[in-house]
Short mmCIF file of C-alpha atoms in Angstrom, two decimals:
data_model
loop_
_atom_site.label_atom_id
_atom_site.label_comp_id
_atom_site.label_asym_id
_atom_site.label_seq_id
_atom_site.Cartn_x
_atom_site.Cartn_y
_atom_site.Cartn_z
CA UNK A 1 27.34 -3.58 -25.94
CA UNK A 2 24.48 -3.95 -23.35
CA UNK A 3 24.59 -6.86 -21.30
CA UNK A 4 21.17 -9.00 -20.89
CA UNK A 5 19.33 -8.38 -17.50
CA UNK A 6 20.59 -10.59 -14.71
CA UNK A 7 23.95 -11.31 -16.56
CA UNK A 8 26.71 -8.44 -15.83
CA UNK A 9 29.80 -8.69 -18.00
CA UNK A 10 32.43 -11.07 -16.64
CA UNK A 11 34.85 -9.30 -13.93
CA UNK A 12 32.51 -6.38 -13.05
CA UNK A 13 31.42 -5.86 -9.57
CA UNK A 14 27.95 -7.86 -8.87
CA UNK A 15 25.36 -6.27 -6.93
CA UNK A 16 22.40 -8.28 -6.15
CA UNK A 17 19.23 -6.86 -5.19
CA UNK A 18 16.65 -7.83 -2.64
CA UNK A 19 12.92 -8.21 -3.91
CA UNK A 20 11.55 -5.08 -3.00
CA UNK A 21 7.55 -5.52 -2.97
CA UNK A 22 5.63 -7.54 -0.78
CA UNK A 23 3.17 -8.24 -3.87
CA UNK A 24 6.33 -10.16 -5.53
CA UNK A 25 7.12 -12.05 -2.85
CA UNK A 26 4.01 -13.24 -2.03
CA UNK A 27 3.38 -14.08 -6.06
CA UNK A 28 6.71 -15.74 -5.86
CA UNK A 29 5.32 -18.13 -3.32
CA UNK A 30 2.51 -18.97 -5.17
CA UNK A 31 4.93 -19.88 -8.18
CA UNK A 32 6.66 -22.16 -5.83
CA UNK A 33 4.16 -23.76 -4.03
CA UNK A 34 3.61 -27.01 -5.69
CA UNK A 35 7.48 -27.25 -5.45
CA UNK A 36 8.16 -28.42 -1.86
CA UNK A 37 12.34 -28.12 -2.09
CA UNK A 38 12.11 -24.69 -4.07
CA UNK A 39 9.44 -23.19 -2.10
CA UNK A 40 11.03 -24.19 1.00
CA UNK A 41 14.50 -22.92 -0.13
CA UNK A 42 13.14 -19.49 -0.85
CA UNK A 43 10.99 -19.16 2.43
CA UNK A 44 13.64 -20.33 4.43
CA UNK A 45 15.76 -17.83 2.95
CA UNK A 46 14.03 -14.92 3.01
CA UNK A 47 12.83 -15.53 6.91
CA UNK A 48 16.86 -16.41 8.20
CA UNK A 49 18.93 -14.54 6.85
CA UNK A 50 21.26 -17.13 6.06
CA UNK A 51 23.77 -16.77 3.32
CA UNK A 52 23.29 -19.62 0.51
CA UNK A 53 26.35 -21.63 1.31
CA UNK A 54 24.86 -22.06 4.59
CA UNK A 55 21.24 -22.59 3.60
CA UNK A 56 22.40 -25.39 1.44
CA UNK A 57 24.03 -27.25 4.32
CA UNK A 58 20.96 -27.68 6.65
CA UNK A 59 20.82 -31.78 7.20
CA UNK A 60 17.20 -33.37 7.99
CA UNK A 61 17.95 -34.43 11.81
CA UNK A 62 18.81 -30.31 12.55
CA UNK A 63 15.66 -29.59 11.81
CA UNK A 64 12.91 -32.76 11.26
CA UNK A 65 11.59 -32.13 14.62
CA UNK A 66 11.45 -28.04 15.32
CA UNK A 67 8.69 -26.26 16.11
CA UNK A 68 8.17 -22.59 15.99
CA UNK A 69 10.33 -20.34 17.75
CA UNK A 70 13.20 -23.04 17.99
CA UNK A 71 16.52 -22.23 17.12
CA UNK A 72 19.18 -24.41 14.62
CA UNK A 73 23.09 -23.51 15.44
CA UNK A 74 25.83 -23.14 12.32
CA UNK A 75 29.03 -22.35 11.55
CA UNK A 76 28.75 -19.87 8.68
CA UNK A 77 31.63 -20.98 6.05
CA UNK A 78 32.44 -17.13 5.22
CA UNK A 79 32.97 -16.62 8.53
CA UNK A 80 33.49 -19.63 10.73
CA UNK A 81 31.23 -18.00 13.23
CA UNK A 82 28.56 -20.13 15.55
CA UNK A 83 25.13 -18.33 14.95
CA UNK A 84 22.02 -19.34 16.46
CA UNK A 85 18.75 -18.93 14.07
CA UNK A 86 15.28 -18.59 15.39
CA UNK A 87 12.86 -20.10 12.66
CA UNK A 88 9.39 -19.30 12.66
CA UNK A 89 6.32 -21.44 11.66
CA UNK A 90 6.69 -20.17 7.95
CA UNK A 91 10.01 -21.73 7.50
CA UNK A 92 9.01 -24.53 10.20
CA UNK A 93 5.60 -24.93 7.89
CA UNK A 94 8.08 -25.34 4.93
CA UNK A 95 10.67 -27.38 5.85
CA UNK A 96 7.70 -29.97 7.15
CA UNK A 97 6.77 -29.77 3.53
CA UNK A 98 9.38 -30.15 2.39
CA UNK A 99 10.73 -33.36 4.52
CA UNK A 100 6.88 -35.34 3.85
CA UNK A 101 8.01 -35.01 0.07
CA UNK A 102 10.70 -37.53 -0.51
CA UNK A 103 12.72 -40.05 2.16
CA UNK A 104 15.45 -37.81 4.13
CA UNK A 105 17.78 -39.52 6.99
CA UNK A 106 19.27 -37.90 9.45
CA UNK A 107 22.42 -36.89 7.51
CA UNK A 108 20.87 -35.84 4.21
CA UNK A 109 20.75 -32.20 3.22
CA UNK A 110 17.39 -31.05 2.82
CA UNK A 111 18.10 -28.95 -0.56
CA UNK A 112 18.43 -31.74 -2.76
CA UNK A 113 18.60 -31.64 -6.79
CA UNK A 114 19.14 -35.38 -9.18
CA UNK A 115 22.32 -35.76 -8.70
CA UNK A 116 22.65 -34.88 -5.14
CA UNK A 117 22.87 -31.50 -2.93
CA UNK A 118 22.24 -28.60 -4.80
CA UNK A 119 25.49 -25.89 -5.13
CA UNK A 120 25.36 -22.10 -4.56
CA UNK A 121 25.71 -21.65 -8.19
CA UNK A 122 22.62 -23.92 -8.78
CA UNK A 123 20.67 -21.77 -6.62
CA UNK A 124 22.20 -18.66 -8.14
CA UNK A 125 20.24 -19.90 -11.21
CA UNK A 126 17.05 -20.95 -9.78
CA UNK A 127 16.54 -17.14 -8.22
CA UNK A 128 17.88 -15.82 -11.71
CA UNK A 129 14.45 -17.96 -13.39
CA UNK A 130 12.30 -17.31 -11.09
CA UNK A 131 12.98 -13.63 -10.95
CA UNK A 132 12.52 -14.08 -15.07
CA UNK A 133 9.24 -15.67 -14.29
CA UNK A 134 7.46 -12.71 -12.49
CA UNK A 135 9.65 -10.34 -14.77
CA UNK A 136 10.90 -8.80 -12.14
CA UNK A 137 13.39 -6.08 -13.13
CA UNK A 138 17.16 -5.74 -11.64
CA UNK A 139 20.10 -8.52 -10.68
CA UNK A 140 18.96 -11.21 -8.99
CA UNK A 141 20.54 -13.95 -7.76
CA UNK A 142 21.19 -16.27 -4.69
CA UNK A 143 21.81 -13.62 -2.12
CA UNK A 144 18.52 -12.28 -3.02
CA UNK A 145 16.95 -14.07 -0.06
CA UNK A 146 19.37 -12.96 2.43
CA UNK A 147 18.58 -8.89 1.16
CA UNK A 148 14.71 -9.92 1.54
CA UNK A 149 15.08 -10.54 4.68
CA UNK A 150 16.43 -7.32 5.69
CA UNK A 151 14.70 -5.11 3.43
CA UNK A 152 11.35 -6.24 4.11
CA UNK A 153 12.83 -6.86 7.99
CA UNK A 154 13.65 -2.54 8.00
CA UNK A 155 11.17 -1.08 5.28
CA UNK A 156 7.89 -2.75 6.28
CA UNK A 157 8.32 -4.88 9.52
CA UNK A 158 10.01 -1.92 11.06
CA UNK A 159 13.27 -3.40 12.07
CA UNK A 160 15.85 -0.80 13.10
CA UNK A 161 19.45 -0.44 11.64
CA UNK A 162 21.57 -1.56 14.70
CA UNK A 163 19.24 -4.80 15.13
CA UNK A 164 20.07 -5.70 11.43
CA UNK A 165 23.59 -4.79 11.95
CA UNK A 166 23.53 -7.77 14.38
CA UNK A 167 21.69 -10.01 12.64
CA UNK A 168 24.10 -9.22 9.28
CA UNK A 169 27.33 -9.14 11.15
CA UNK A 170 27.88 -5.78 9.90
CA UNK A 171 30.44 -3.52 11.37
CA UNK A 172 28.51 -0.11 10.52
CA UNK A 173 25.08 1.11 9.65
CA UNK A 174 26.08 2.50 6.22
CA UNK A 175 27.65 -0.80 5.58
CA UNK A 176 23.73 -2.42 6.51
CA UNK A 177 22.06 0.39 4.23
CA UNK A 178 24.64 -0.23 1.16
CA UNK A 179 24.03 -3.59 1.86
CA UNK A 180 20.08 -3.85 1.24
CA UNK A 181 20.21 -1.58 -1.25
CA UNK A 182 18.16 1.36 0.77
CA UNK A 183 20.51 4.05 1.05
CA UNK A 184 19.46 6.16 -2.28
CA UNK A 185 15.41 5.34 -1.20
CA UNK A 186 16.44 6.53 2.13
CA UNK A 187 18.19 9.81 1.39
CA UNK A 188 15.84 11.02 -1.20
CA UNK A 189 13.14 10.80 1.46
CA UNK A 190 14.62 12.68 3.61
CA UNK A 191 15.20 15.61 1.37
CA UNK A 192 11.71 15.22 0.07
CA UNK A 193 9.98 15.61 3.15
CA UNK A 194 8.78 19.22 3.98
CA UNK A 195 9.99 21.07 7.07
#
């Protein structure tokens, strides 16, 4: 029986792929931009790195008053590691937008839905629609932004393995290639170039 796109049959092994073009992510922002808490959840994610159970738990007063280049400080719940984050003006840029469009104090989560703070497997759905929206083809999911950011980070910002190791936690570089889903792309480039 073949199992619909972006819905793997219960108890098989998940893998969740990053958005691989820079023509979908930038047409993914324009679906989001009249959507200040969307938009700014996917920027956000895509620019950090963060996983989404840590996205979700950004409060208002950690980061009403950033500006560029400033850095927010976590615990990551997986790992109940301190990490600093350096955000830059695009997820600065979003987050303002995001804060002018409703009344936040200081202790609010930012990522709000109508009945309160949005979950993981909330978000897990939002990515899953709006990867339906652009018809995007693959698995797609909440931990989509987090394989953005490295992707895009190593195949067109030029990022090198052992600074994404660090900035995924990663213990190995084949663990960092598995991981953004480049390892097949990368091998079959190196047998196809010409000696």
């Amino acid at each position: 029986m073949n199992q619909k796109q972006n819905h793997p049959k219960k108890g098989s092994r998940i893998k969740v792929e990053p958005i691989r073009q820079m023509k979908d992510i930038n047409n993914l922002k324009k679906l989001l931009a009249d959507k200040p808490r969307d938009f700014c959840l996917f920027i956000v994610g895509i620019n950090t790195n963060l996983r989404a159970s840590d996205l979700l738990e950004l409060v208002a007063g950690q980061v009403r008053n950033l500006k560029p280049g400033e850095d927010i400080e976590i615990k990551e719940i997986k790992t109940s590691k301190q990490r600093r984050i350096t955000l830059n003006k695009a997820c600065i840029d979003a987050i303002k937008g995001l804060l002018a469009s409703r009344p936040y104090a200081d202790k609010d989560k930012i990522f709000q839905g109508q009945r309160g703070p949005i979950t993981v497997s909330y978000l897990n759905r939002l990515v899953k629609g709006w990867a339906r929206e652009l018809n995007l083809n693959g698995n797609y999911g909440s931990h989509t932004m987090r394989k953005t950011f490295g992707f895009i980070k190593h195949t067109v910002q030029g990022a090198s393995l052992p600074e994404l190791m660090v900035c995924f936690n990663h213990s190995t570089q084949r663990q960092t290639l598995d991981y953004l889903c480049i390892q097949e792309a990368t091998i079959r480039n190196i047998y196809m170039n010409e000696i």
